[in-house]
Tab-separated table of C-alpha atoms in Angstrom:
chain	number	residue	atom	x	y	z
A	28	UNK	CA	-68.674	93.566	-38.675
A	29	UNK	CA	-72.288	94.310	-37.088
A	30	UNK	CA	-71.792	91.458	-35.136
A	31	UNK	CA	-68.284	92.008	-33.662
A	32	UNK	CA	-69.365	95.935	-32.796
A	33	UNK	CA	-72.522	94.395	-31.046
A	34	UNK	CA	-69.934	92.331	-28.983
A	35	UNK	CA	-67.467	94.998	-28.404
A	36	UNK	CA	-70.512	96.916	-27.187
A	37	UNK	CA	-71.916	93.942	-24.769
A	38	UNK	CA	-68.332	93.689	-23.050
A	39	UNK	CA	-68.486	97.535	-22.510
A	40	UNK	CA	-71.101	97.264	-21.124
A	41	UNK	CA	-70.240	94.520	-18.626
A	42	UNK	CA	-67.165	96.485	-17.559
A	43	UNK	CA	-69.248	99.297	-16.683
A	44	UNK	CA	-72.179	97.254	-14.352
A	45	UNK	CA	-68.771	95.406	-13.104
A	46	UNK	CA	-67.438	99.021	-11.863
A	47	UNK	CA	-70.877	100.259	-10.889
A	48	UNK	CA	-72.567	97.586	-8.946
A	49	UNK	CA	-71.747	96.314	-5.668
A	50	UNK	CA	-69.251	93.159	-5.224
A	51	UNK	CA	-71.857	91.748	-2.989
A	52	UNK	CA	-74.336	91.540	-5.796
A	53	UNK	CA	-71.754	90.736	-8.419
A	54	UNK	CA	-70.954	87.760	-6.347
A	55	UNK	CA	-74.680	86.384	-5.920
A	56	UNK	CA	-74.961	86.871	-9.754
A	57	UNK	CA	-71.549	84.586	-10.066
A	58	UNK	CA	-72.960	81.971	-7.315
A	59	UNK	CA	-76.650	81.644	-9.760
A	60	UNK	CA	-74.526	81.441	-12.540
A	61	UNK	CA	-72.682	78.451	-11.151
A	62	UNK	CA	-75.928	76.962	-9.848
A	63	UNK	CA	-77.635	77.029	-13.212
A	64	UNK	CA	-74.856	75.756	-14.788
A	65	UNK	CA	-74.240	72.925	-12.094
A	66	UNK	CA	-78.086	72.291	-13.045
A	67	UNK	CA	-77.978	71.496	-16.275
A	68	UNK	CA	-74.690	69.761	-17.242
A	69	UNK	CA	-74.593	65.857	-16.616
A	70	UNK	CA	-71.094	65.958	-14.568
A	71	UNK	CA	-69.783	66.459	-11.513
A	72	UNK	CA	-66.584	67.359	-10.890
A	73	UNK	CA	-63.889	66.512	-8.085
A	74	UNK	CA	-60.584	68.358	-6.881
A	75	UNK	CA	-57.415	66.357	-5.778
A	76	UNK	CA	-55.238	68.570	-4.804
A	77	UNK	CA	-51.430	67.371	-4.386
A	78	UNK	CA	-51.210	68.759	-0.526
A	79	UNK	CA	-53.812	68.849	2.372
A	80	UNK	CA	-55.031	71.947	3.732
A	81	UNK	CA	-53.242	75.255	2.568
A	82	UNK	CA	-50.141	74.824	4.171
A	83	UNK	CA	-48.573	72.984	1.250
A	84	UNK	CA	-47.023	70.690	3.851
A	85	UNK	CA	-49.043	67.456	4.119
A	86	UNK	CA	-48.821	65.915	1.096
A	87	UNK	CA	-51.917	64.088	-0.264
A	88	UNK	CA	-51.749	60.359	-0.421
A	89	UNK	CA	-54.898	59.850	-2.980
A	90	UNK	CA	-53.105	62.227	-5.613
A	91	UNK	CA	-50.051	59.876	-5.183
A	92	UNK	CA	-52.882	57.203	-6.334
A	93	UNK	CA	-54.084	58.711	-8.942
A	94	UNK	CA	-50.386	59.751	-10.228
A	95	UNK	CA	-49.693	55.919	-10.199
A	96	UNK	CA	-52.876	54.710	-11.488
A	97	UNK	CA	-52.807	56.724	-14.519
A	98	UNK	CA	-49.126	56.088	-15.436
A	99	UNK	CA	-50.198	52.236	-14.791
A	100	UNK	CA	-53.167	52.782	-17.806
A	101	UNK	CA	-50.141	53.807	-20.270
A	102	UNK	CA	-47.607	50.430	-19.094
A	103	UNK	CA	-46.919	48.357	-22.169
A	104	UNK	CA	-48.293	45.486	-20.415
A	105	UNK	CA	-51.789	46.480	-19.632
A	106	UNK	CA	-54.442	45.992	-21.592
A	107	UNK	CA	-55.510	49.242	-21.000
A	108	UNK	CA	-52.819	51.365	-22.556
A	109	UNK	CA	-54.956	51.612	-25.466
A	110	UNK	CA	-56.295	54.723	-23.145
A	111	UNK	CA	-53.291	56.167	-24.221
A	112	UNK	CA	-54.638	57.612	-27.536
A	113	UNK	CA	-57.293	59.337	-25.869
A	114	UNK	CA	-54.553	62.052	-23.928
A	115	UNK	CA	-53.102	64.154	-26.146
A	116	UNK	CA	-49.648	64.717	-24.946
A	117	UNK	CA	-47.808	63.209	-21.715
A	118	UNK	CA	-44.796	63.879	-19.906
A	119	UNK	CA	-42.291	61.017	-20.497
A	120	UNK	CA	-39.066	60.819	-17.261
A	121	UNK	CA	-36.741	57.746	-15.964
A	122	UNK	CA	-34.579	57.726	-12.926
A	123	UNK	CA	-31.245	56.924	-13.081
A	124	UNK	CA	-31.696	53.748	-11.227
A	125	UNK	CA	-33.907	52.298	-13.463
A	126	UNK	CA	-35.111	51.409	-16.919
A	127	UNK	CA	-38.785	51.825	-16.805
A	128	UNK	CA	-40.234	54.521	-18.319
A	129	UNK	CA	-42.609	56.982	-16.290
A	130	UNK	CA	-45.936	58.508	-17.970
A	131	UNK	CA	-47.447	61.856	-16.547
A	132	UNK	CA	-50.235	63.739	-18.402
A	133	UNK	CA	-49.158	66.828	-18.807
A	134	UNK	CA	-50.005	70.047	-17.443
A	135	UNK	CA	-53.913	71.025	-18.205
A	136	UNK	CA	-54.368	68.227	-20.548
A	137	UNK	CA	-56.940	65.258	-19.425
A	138	UNK	CA	-57.176	61.603	-19.585
A	139	UNK	CA	-60.218	59.286	-20.268
A	140	UNK	CA	-60.735	56.355	-18.150
A	141	UNK	CA	-63.882	53.678	-17.956
A	142	UNK	CA	-65.338	51.735	-14.882
A	143	UNK	CA	-68.300	49.663	-14.737
A	144	UNK	CA	-69.363	50.838	-18.410
A	145	UNK	CA	-69.441	54.551	-17.362
A	146	UNK	CA	-66.627	57.148	-18.982
A	147	UNK	CA	-64.408	58.837	-16.446
A	148	UNK	CA	-62.257	61.968	-17.161
A	149	UNK	CA	-59.020	63.201	-15.127
A	150	UNK	CA	-57.822	66.711	-16.034
A	151	UNK	CA	-53.679	67.400	-14.702
A	152	UNK	CA	-54.125	71.004	-13.415
A	153	UNK	CA	-50.904	73.257	-12.905
A	154	UNK	CA	-50.956	76.434	-11.916
A	155	UNK	CA	-47.967	79.009	-10.793
A	156	UNK	CA	-48.405	80.876	-7.631
A	157	UNK	CA	-48.116	84.286	-7.717
A	158	UNK	CA	-44.880	86.388	-6.984
A	159	UNK	CA	-43.421	82.513	-6.429
A	160	UNK	CA	-41.734	80.097	-8.555
A	161	UNK	CA	-43.734	77.325	-6.680
A	162	UNK	CA	-46.618	75.586	-8.342
A	163	UNK	CA	-50.116	74.206	-7.492
A	164	UNK	CA	-50.972	71.006	-8.977
A	165	UNK	CA	-54.070	68.958	-8.639
A	166	UNK	CA	-56.356	66.067	-10.582
A	167	UNK	CA	-59.947	67.161	-12.065
A	168	UNK	CA	-61.899	64.120	-11.983
A	169	UNK	CA	-65.127	64.523	-14.023
A	170	UNK	CA	-67.751	61.630	-13.341
A	171	UNK	CA	-71.289	61.211	-14.319
A	172	UNK	CA	-73.597	63.007	-11.937
A	173	UNK	CA	-76.196	60.362	-11.628
A	174	UNK	CA	-73.665	58.254	-10.583
A	175	UNK	CA	-71.564	59.991	-8.141
A	176	UNK	CA	-73.590	58.694	-4.994
A	177	UNK	CA	-72.557	55.170	-6.242
A	178	UNK	CA	-69.731	55.239	-8.650
A	179	UNK	CA	-67.423	57.532	-7.127
A	180	UNK	CA	-66.641	55.238	-3.858
A	181	UNK	CA	-66.468	52.217	-5.874
A	182	UNK	CA	-63.998	53.830	-8.403
A	183	UNK	CA	-61.898	55.594	-5.738
A	184	UNK	CA	-61.156	52.065	-4.405
A	185	UNK	CA	-60.021	50.764	-7.692
A	186	UNK	CA	-57.830	53.385	-8.041
A	187	UNK	CA	-56.408	53.042	-4.626
A	188	UNK	CA	-55.904	49.450	-5.362
A	189	UNK	CA	-54.515	49.204	-8.946
A	190	UNK	CA	-51.784	51.885	-8.118
A	191	UNK	CA	-50.680	49.798	-5.121
A	192	UNK	CA	-50.367	46.798	-7.295
A	193	UNK	CA	-48.521	49.102	-10.176
A	194	UNK	CA	-46.191	50.631	-7.283
A	195	UNK	CA	-45.253	46.812	-5.982
A	196	UNK	CA	-44.401	45.920	-9.213
A	197	UNK	CA	-42.680	48.879	-10.880
A	198	UNK	CA	-40.388	49.686	-8.109
A	199	UNK	CA	-36.833	48.965	-7.546
A	200	UNK	CA	-36.374	45.968	-5.517
A	201	UNK	CA	-33.105	45.710	-3.252
A	202	UNK	CA	-31.383	42.861	-1.921
A	203	UNK	CA	-30.267	43.675	1.885
A	204	UNK	CA	-27.998	42.304	4.312
A	205	UNK	CA	-27.144	42.928	7.721
A	206	UNK	CA	-24.338	45.443	8.152
A	207	UNK	CA	-23.460	44.033	11.791
A	208	UNK	CA	-24.423	47.361	13.278
A	209	UNK	CA	-28.280	46.131	13.715
A	210	UNK	CA	-28.665	48.172	17.154
A	211	UNK	CA	-28.518	51.467	15.272
A	212	UNK	CA	-31.957	51.995	13.154
A	213	UNK	CA	-30.121	54.019	10.659
A	214	UNK	CA	-27.585	51.420	9.519
A	215	UNK	CA	-28.589	48.173	10.372
A	216	UNK	CA	-28.862	46.951	6.561
A	217	UNK	CA	-26.826	47.670	3.617
A	218	UNK	CA	-28.470	47.024	-0.032
A	219	UNK	CA	-27.589	46.550	-3.741
A	220	UNK	CA	-30.452	46.330	-6.248
A	221	UNK	CA	-31.720	42.824	-6.654
A	222	UNK	CA	-31.914	41.840	-10.223
A	223	UNK	CA	-31.519	37.880	-10.014
A	224	UNK	CA	-32.755	36.527	-13.200
A	225	UNK	CA	-34.200	33.602	-11.922
A	226	UNK	CA	-38.066	32.759	-12.854
A	227	UNK	CA	-40.338	29.585	-11.864
A	228	UNK	CA	-40.264	29.520	-15.864
A	229	UNK	CA	-36.102	28.967	-15.918
A	230	UNK	CA	-36.677	27.286	-12.508
A	231	UNK	CA	-35.553	23.627	-12.838
A	232	UNK	CA	-38.572	22.030	-10.808
A	233	UNK	CA	-40.934	19.025	-11.531
A	234	UNK	CA	-44.221	20.789	-12.782
A	235	UNK	CA	-46.499	19.717	-10.040
A	236	UNK	CA	-44.121	21.029	-7.085
A	237	UNK	CA	-44.145	24.058	-9.287
A	238	UNK	CA	-47.482	24.480	-9.605
A	239	UNK	CA	-47.917	24.001	-5.773
A	240	UNK	CA	-45.409	26.979	-5.038
A	241	UNK	CA	-47.214	28.932	-6.958
A	242	UNK	CA	-50.308	28.361	-6.234
A	243	UNK	CA	-49.315	29.242	-2.067
A	244	UNK	CA	-47.948	32.127	-2.901
A	245	UNK	CA	-50.318	33.853	-4.829
A	246	UNK	CA	-52.850	33.055	-1.942
A	247	UNK	CA	-50.880	34.225	0.637
A	248	UNK	CA	-50.339	37.556	-1.357
A	249	UNK	CA	-53.891	38.039	-1.408
A	250	UNK	CA	-54.436	36.612	2.210
A	251	UNK	CA	-54.570	39.989	4.190
A	252	UNK	CA	-58.240	40.119	5.172
A	253	UNK	CA	-57.974	36.230	6.080
A	254	UNK	CA	-55.039	36.548	8.330
A	255	UNK	CA	-56.550	39.535	9.909
A	256	UNK	CA	-59.758	37.730	10.291
A	257	UNK	CA	-58.030	34.527	11.770
A	258	UNK	CA	-56.340	36.521	13.975
A	259	UNK	CA	-52.743	35.655	12.754
A	260	UNK	CA	-49.475	37.989	11.749
A	261	UNK	CA	-49.482	38.471	7.828
A	262	UNK	CA	-46.340	35.936	7.315
A	263	UNK	CA	-45.397	32.384	5.985
A	264	UNK	CA	-42.214	30.332	6.580
A	265	UNK	CA	-40.735	28.457	4.006
A	266	UNK	CA	-38.010	25.494	5.056
A	267	UNK	CA	-35.966	24.373	1.852
A	268	UNK	CA	-33.844	21.541	2.288
A	269	UNK	CA	-31.965	19.495	0.333
A	270	UNK	CA	-28.137	18.407	-1.173
A	271	UNK	CA	-25.885	21.594	-1.925
A	272	UNK	CA	-27.011	22.498	-5.701
A	273	UNK	CA	-30.822	21.247	-5.773
A	274	UNK	CA	-31.713	24.843	-6.546
A	275	UNK	CA	-32.622	26.296	-2.785
A	276	UNK	CA	-30.923	30.134	-3.799
A	277	UNK	CA	-32.400	30.009	-7.047
A	278	UNK	CA	-36.013	29.264	-5.571
A	279	UNK	CA	-36.063	31.969	-3.287
A	280	UNK	CA	-34.709	34.676	-6.364
A	281	UNK	CA	-38.037	33.157	-8.174
A	282	UNK	CA	-40.126	33.610	-5.141
A	283	UNK	CA	-39.190	37.201	-4.383
A	284	UNK	CA	-39.344	37.574	-9.037
A	285	UNK	CA	-42.826	36.540	-8.727
A	286	UNK	CA	-43.565	38.495	-5.462
A	287	UNK	CA	-41.699	41.207	-6.472
A	288	UNK	CA	-40.119	41.364	-3.254
A	289	UNK	CA	-37.109	42.979	-1.152
A	290	UNK	CA	-35.131	39.759	-0.244
A	291	UNK	CA	-33.291	40.333	3.324
A	292	UNK	CA	-30.346	37.883	3.629
A	293	UNK	CA	-29.843	37.680	7.329
A	294	UNK	CA	-26.327	36.311	8.886
A	295	UNK	CA	-26.358	35.145	12.146
A	296	UNK	CA	-22.926	35.332	12.383
A	297	UNK	CA	-22.804	39.256	12.317
A	298	UNK	CA	-25.764	39.359	14.681
A	299	UNK	CA	-24.355	39.698	18.307
A	300	UNK	CA	-27.106	39.197	20.507
A	301	UNK	CA	-31.150	38.863	20.759
A	302	UNK	CA	-31.679	42.259	21.108
A	303	UNK	CA	-29.979	43.303	17.760
A	304	UNK	CA	-31.859	40.554	16.038
A	305	UNK	CA	-35.237	42.399	16.818
A	306	UNK	CA	-33.902	45.494	15.742
A	307	UNK	CA	-32.961	43.995	12.846
A	308	UNK	CA	-36.224	42.787	12.149
A	309	UNK	CA	-38.297	46.125	13.083
A	310	UNK	CA	-36.042	47.524	10.254
A	311	UNK	CA	-37.079	45.048	7.553
A	312	UNK	CA	-39.754	46.663	4.996
A	313	UNK	CA	-43.475	44.844	4.593
A	314	UNK	CA	-43.505	42.571	1.187
A	315	UNK	CA	-40.219	41.445	1.585
A	316	UNK	CA	-38.730	37.873	1.984
A	317	UNK	CA	-36.265	37.438	4.957
A	318	UNK	CA	-33.825	34.767	4.806
A	319	UNK	CA	-31.462	32.730	6.292
A	320	UNK	CA	-29.497	30.258	4.650
A	321	UNK	CA	-27.580	27.481	5.932
A	322	UNK	CA	-29.354	27.552	9.201
A	323	UNK	CA	-27.795	24.504	10.642
A	324	UNK	CA	-24.101	26.252	10.166
A	325	UNK	CA	-24.821	29.555	10.977
A	326	UNK	CA	-25.119	29.954	14.878
A	327	UNK	CA	-25.379	26.721	17.448
A	328	UNK	CA	-29.419	26.293	17.600
A	329	UNK	CA	-29.279	22.796	15.764
A	330	UNK	CA	-28.309	20.514	18.705
A	331	UNK	CA	-30.822	18.421	20.445
A	332	UNK	CA	-32.992	20.212	22.416
A	333	UNK	CA	-32.943	18.311	25.578
A	334	UNK	CA	-29.305	18.867	26.337
A	335	UNK	CA	-29.734	22.663	26.543
A	336	UNK	CA	-30.524	23.490	29.801
A	337	UNK	CA	-32.370	26.902	30.759
A	338	UNK	CA	-28.781	27.806	32.357
A	339	UNK	CA	-26.752	27.017	29.042
A	340	UNK	CA	-29.416	29.496	27.565
A	341	UNK	CA	-28.969	32.126	30.055
A	342	UNK	CA	-25.258	31.940	29.825
A	343	UNK	CA	-25.480	32.278	25.773
A	344	UNK	CA	-27.357	35.692	26.550
A	345	UNK	CA	-25.579	37.091	28.797
A	346	UNK	CA	-22.646	36.073	26.669
A	347	UNK	CA	-24.082	38.228	24.157
A	348	UNK	CA	-24.981	35.462	21.667
A	349	UNK	CA	-28.417	34.553	19.435
A	350	UNK	CA	-29.991	32.052	21.229
A	351	UNK	CA	-32.675	29.257	20.149
A	352	UNK	CA	-35.694	31.704	21.845
A	353	UNK	CA	-34.340	34.794	20.364
A	354	UNK	CA	-34.764	32.970	16.924
A	355	UNK	CA	-38.058	31.454	18.237
A	356	UNK	CA	-39.304	34.499	18.950
A	357	UNK	CA	-38.100	36.405	15.549
A	358	UNK	CA	-39.867	33.494	13.510
A	359	UNK	CA	-43.249	33.507	15.777
A	360	UNK	CA	-43.181	35.735	18.686
A	361	UNK	CA	-44.552	39.018	19.522
A	362	UNK	CA	-42.363	40.410	17.299
A	363	UNK	CA	-42.497	38.874	14.650
A	364	UNK	CA	-45.907	40.809	13.653
A	365	UNK	CA	-44.410	44.500	13.386
A	366	UNK	CA	-44.426	43.923	9.308
A	367	UNK	CA	-46.965	42.726	7.105
A	368	UNK	CA	-46.553	40.542	3.883
A	369	UNK	CA	-43.252	38.894	4.997
A	370	UNK	CA	-42.179	35.512	4.080
A	371	UNK	CA	-39.318	33.957	6.226
A	372	UNK	CA	-37.374	31.342	4.740
A	373	UNK	CA	-34.765	29.006	6.417
A	374	UNK	CA	-32.673	26.877	4.068
A	375	UNK	CA	-30.536	23.767	4.936
A	376	UNK	CA	-28.478	20.677	3.448
A	377	UNK	CA	-29.582	18.355	6.189
A	378	UNK	CA	-33.004	18.871	7.884
A	379	UNK	CA	-32.691	16.550	10.756
A	380	UNK	CA	-30.315	18.973	12.512
A	381	UNK	CA	-32.629	21.211	12.901
A	382	UNK	CA	-33.843	21.912	16.187
A	383	UNK	CA	-38.457	20.480	15.749
A	384	UNK	CA	-39.478	23.563	17.376
A	385	UNK	CA	-37.797	26.129	14.773
A	386	UNK	CA	-39.507	24.214	11.756
A	387	UNK	CA	-43.176	23.534	13.235
A	388	UNK	CA	-45.609	24.670	11.662
A	389	UNK	CA	-46.792	28.407	12.471
A	390	UNK	CA	-42.986	29.476	12.049
A	391	UNK	CA	-42.252	27.051	8.688
A	392	UNK	CA	-45.658	26.424	7.026
A	393	UNK	CA	-44.163	24.936	4.067
A	394	UNK	CA	-41.620	22.405	3.782
A	395	UNK	CA	-39.933	22.031	0.350
A	396	UNK	CA	-37.893	18.733	-0.222
A	397	UNK	CA	-35.170	19.541	-3.304
A	398	UNK	CA	-32.886	16.962	-4.722
A	399	UNK	CA	-32.126	15.423	-7.702
A	400	UNK	CA	-33.631	16.434	-11.147
A	401	UNK	CA	-36.942	14.556	-12.357
A	402	UNK	CA	-38.017	14.682	-16.198
A	403	UNK	CA	-39.702	17.787	-16.359
A	404	UNK	CA	-37.346	19.541	-14.200
A	405	UNK	CA	-34.203	18.366	-16.697
A	406	UNK	CA	-36.563	19.227	-19.534
A	407	UNK	CA	-36.680	22.352	-18.197
A	408	UNK	CA	-32.819	22.796	-17.929
A	409	UNK	CA	-32.240	21.827	-21.802
A	410	UNK	CA	-34.635	24.470	-23.025
A	411	UNK	CA	-32.769	26.913	-20.679
A	412	UNK	CA	-29.626	25.973	-22.029
A	413	UNK	CA	-29.879	24.248	-25.134
A	414	UNK	CA	-32.702	25.565	-26.329
A	415	UNK	CA	-34.027	22.467	-27.654
A	416	UNK	CA	-37.921	20.767	-26.831
A	417	UNK	CA	-37.274	17.552	-27.903
A	418	UNK	CA	-33.963	15.281	-28.500
A	419	UNK	CA	-33.813	11.359	-29.002
A	420	UNK	CA	-31.904	10.594	-25.653
A	421	UNK	CA	-34.431	12.181	-23.513
A	422	UNK	CA	-35.818	8.557	-23.215
A	423	UNK	CA	-32.756	7.341	-22.172
A	424	UNK	CA	-32.532	9.914	-19.299
A	425	UNK	CA	-35.751	8.897	-18.030
A	426	UNK	CA	-34.718	5.622	-17.855
A	427	UNK	CA	-31.975	6.371	-15.865
A	428	UNK	CA	-33.998	8.836	-13.860
A	429	UNK	CA	-36.554	5.774	-12.944
A	430	UNK	CA	-33.574	3.131	-12.091
A	431	UNK	CA	-32.062	5.331	-9.435
A	432	UNK	CA	-29.532	7.678	-11.265
A	433	UNK	CA	-30.095	11.288	-10.609
A	434	UNK	CA	-28.071	14.498	-10.339
A	435	UNK	CA	-28.913	17.809	-8.923
A	436	UNK	CA	-29.699	20.836	-11.471
A	437	UNK	CA	-26.350	22.247	-10.696
A	438	UNK	CA	-24.391	19.123	-11.845
A	439	UNK	CA	-27.004	19.120	-15.016
A	440	UNK	CA	-26.555	22.578	-15.470
A	441	UNK	CA	-22.562	22.495	-15.291
A	442	UNK	CA	-22.491	19.629	-17.907
A	443	UNK	CA	-24.757	21.377	-20.159
A	444	UNK	CA	-23.361	25.090	-19.642
A	445	UNK	CA	-19.576	23.612	-20.869
A	446	UNK	CA	-21.324	21.888	-24.049
A	447	UNK	CA	-23.568	24.338	-24.624
A	448	UNK	CA	-22.433	25.042	-28.161
A	449	UNK	CA	-23.266	20.986	-29.268
A	450	UNK	CA	-26.284	19.557	-28.172
A	451	UNK	CA	-25.231	16.176	-29.082
A	452	UNK	CA	-22.044	16.295	-27.146
A	453	UNK	CA	-24.279	17.650	-24.046
A	454	UNK	CA	-26.482	15.011	-24.400
A	455	UNK	CA	-24.253	11.890	-24.139
A	456	UNK	CA	-22.018	13.317	-21.224
A	457	UNK	CA	-25.517	13.961	-19.774
A	458	UNK	CA	-26.095	10.464	-19.870
A	459	UNK	CA	-22.888	9.233	-19.200
A	460	UNK	CA	-23.096	10.924	-15.708
A	461	UNK	CA	-26.333	9.426	-15.371
A	462	UNK	CA	-25.342	5.933	-16.229
A	463	UNK	CA	-22.179	6.369	-13.749
A	464	UNK	CA	-24.801	7.282	-10.771
A	465	UNK	CA	-27.156	4.486	-11.332
A	466	UNK	CA	-23.879	2.039	-11.125
A	467	UNK	CA	-22.627	4.044	-7.761
A	468	UNK	CA	-26.280	3.028	-6.505
A	469	UNK	CA	-25.108	-0.492	-6.786
A	470	UNK	CA	-23.192	-0.344	-3.237
A	471	UNK	CA	-19.284	-0.771	-4.643
A	472	UNK	CA	-16.970	1.879	-5.483
A	473	UNK	CA	-16.042	1.020	-8.729
A	474	UNK	CA	-14.528	3.027	-11.541
A	475	UNK	CA	-17.800	4.235	-12.640
A	476	UNK	CA	-17.737	6.147	-9.452
A	477	UNK	CA	-14.268	7.407	-9.958
A	478	UNK	CA	-15.272	8.500	-13.598
A	479	UNK	CA	-18.755	10.569	-12.263
A	480	UNK	CA	-16.292	12.431	-9.978
A	481	UNK	CA	-13.969	13.357	-12.512
A	482	UNK	CA	-17.499	14.369	-14.728
A	483	UNK	CA	-18.737	16.923	-12.028
A	484	UNK	CA	-16.052	17.756	-10.305
A	485	UNK	CA	-13.133	18.434	-12.921
A	486	UNK	CA	-14.756	20.327	-16.369
A	487	UNK	CA	-11.065	19.572	-17.584
A	488	UNK	CA	-11.472	16.122	-16.995
A	489	UNK	CA	-14.266	15.255	-19.583
A	490	UNK	CA	-11.771	15.738	-22.251
A	491	UNK	CA	-9.523	13.240	-21.002
A	492	UNK	CA	-12.134	10.981	-20.120
A	493	UNK	CA	-13.883	10.955	-23.613
A	494	UNK	CA	-17.055	9.656	-24.405
A	495	UNK	CA	-19.585	7.224	-22.728
A	496	UNK	CA	-18.372	4.680	-25.978
A	497	UNK	CA	-14.503	5.150	-24.813
A	498	UNK	CA	-15.958	4.771	-21.455
A	499	UNK	CA	-17.500	0.960	-21.941
A	500	UNK	CA	-14.798	-0.179	-24.394
A	501	UNK	CA	-12.627	-0.489	-22.027
A	502	UNK	CA	-14.126	-2.155	-19.379
A	503	UNK	CA	-10.932	-4.299	-18.127
A	504	UNK	CA	-10.011	-0.756	-16.637
A	505	UNK	CA	-13.136	1.265	-15.857
A	506	UNK	CA	-15.238	-1.420	-14.389
A	507	UNK	CA	-14.310	-3.882	-11.730
A	508	UNK	CA	-14.493	-7.945	-13.587
A	509	UNK	CA	-15.073	-10.166	-10.116
A	510	UNK	CA	-19.090	-9.464	-9.656
A	511	UNK	CA	-21.636	-11.896	-7.843
A	512	UNK	CA	-24.054	-13.575	-10.309
A	513	UNK	CA	-27.548	-12.124	-9.568
A	514	UNK	CA	-26.417	-9.497	-7.277
A	515	UNK	CA	-28.307	-6.184	-7.717
A	516	UNK	CA	-24.910	-4.681	-9.641
A	517	UNK	CA	-25.090	-7.379	-12.363
A	518	UNK	CA	-28.832	-6.134	-12.690
A	519	UNK	CA	-27.950	-2.880	-13.272
A	520	UNK	CA	-24.984	-3.168	-15.217
A	521	UNK	CA	-27.150	-5.079	-17.749
A	522	UNK	CA	-29.814	-2.582	-17.389
A	523	UNK	CA	-27.089	-0.239	-18.609
A	524	UNK	CA	-25.667	-2.621	-21.344
A	525	UNK	CA	-29.265	-2.398	-22.930
A	526	UNK	CA	-29.378	1.588	-22.427
A	527	UNK	CA	-26.184	1.757	-24.525
A	528	UNK	CA	-27.324	-0.148	-27.225
A	529	UNK	CA	-30.089	1.943	-27.443
A	530	UNK	CA	-27.993	5.162	-26.860
A	531	UNK	CA	-25.762	3.555	-30.117
A	532	UNK	CA	-29.069	3.004	-31.999
A	533	UNK	CA	-29.766	6.857	-31.613
A	534	UNK	CA	-26.668	8.007	-32.444
A	535	UNK	CA	-26.883	6.412	-35.924
A	536	UNK	CA	-29.781	7.790	-36.154
A	537	UNK	CA	-28.695	11.381	-35.386
A	538	UNK	CA	-25.383	11.421	-36.643
A	539	UNK	CA	-23.461	11.883	-33.714
């Protein structure tokens, strides 16, 4: 009780002194106290307000970066999420258009971080403005005083880079298409959420090709300084060519998901002229994939360039059409550098129909040939559709592929899809279709070709034709009897007979 009475007496004395002493003297004492406190404390403090200045209209970009960075620390995929235990209270939120939960440090709570072996602390301050409903928000950074000159710039760069990466990977990505009003800067594109499930893990590609594409995309995404140093626009062109069903669209979706980019699907037939094409390009954002599918079918850009005179192109431009020169400027002209970190993708079924000037290096830097499935691509499809890693007929499939039999991922995927409830039936149907393809490569249109067309074009017909055993049990019906001795067709048929015997022996062991 005596201590409490002395304390109250001391507080009363301070109140009296505050009323008696001049305000200038009190300010001097307060400054002296803060100087002594700053001298003895081992930490330095830095404030990051939500707005710059006193007008509360200019947003502080660093405040947004700090918010994103602290949110990334609580991301479940981040190994640093163990720092969540250091924050006593978090605010959780989720927007209507996303399933991702956002973490925010609750007002007047702190979260700790470690950088270069040193401990940092962020405190979120929220104050209510007097006589107003507005709130004044800021972050306070506590950093070891002896390292502030060396660590502070590095740490803030680290916060900014991690915030940008987290924003790129966590934001909702969009799929855009041109609306036909490209001359208007407000309505040139319309969009929907981009939620295509294709990834490089599910993509039916050979292992080496898949690795090369992924490595090229990684180098491009991390090449900002390189492109600036060599004086090139930060963009890259991909030409994807191959037969229908070879996986061109799936590869585009996998590239966008891999890089977390938006996708702009440009429909050239809706573009009235070169001016509108440039307007659409200006409206695209950074970190995006600009796609023109089936470019050989979109507009008249694929004819022999020698036949296209200057007068003809001038006439096309006067008539309000997209010309070859306009598309060349779109991909590699001065207007192509109006944004950063863009990938331009052309797809076609017939590479030879495209004007060489449109696909040269600098415009289409990477040419990817997509065709029939190889062994690795086939196994990837089987894992995705049937959820198996091995099967007795894998060796038979590999032999058919090496002998010239090949189906596109779409063709094999359709067979696996309709037979996904029975693994053995699905594998036998694939083997039958591949064997039919090998026979078809002999150059004669036999019943084997008809069988292949029935299998691949009409799913219902498979029920009529039946299994490969039925196909081979009626050679007079399905295979022509007149064949020349020693011909290439005979060799392939003999090879398939051996494959059939192998298939039957495998079937006996696996209980087909």
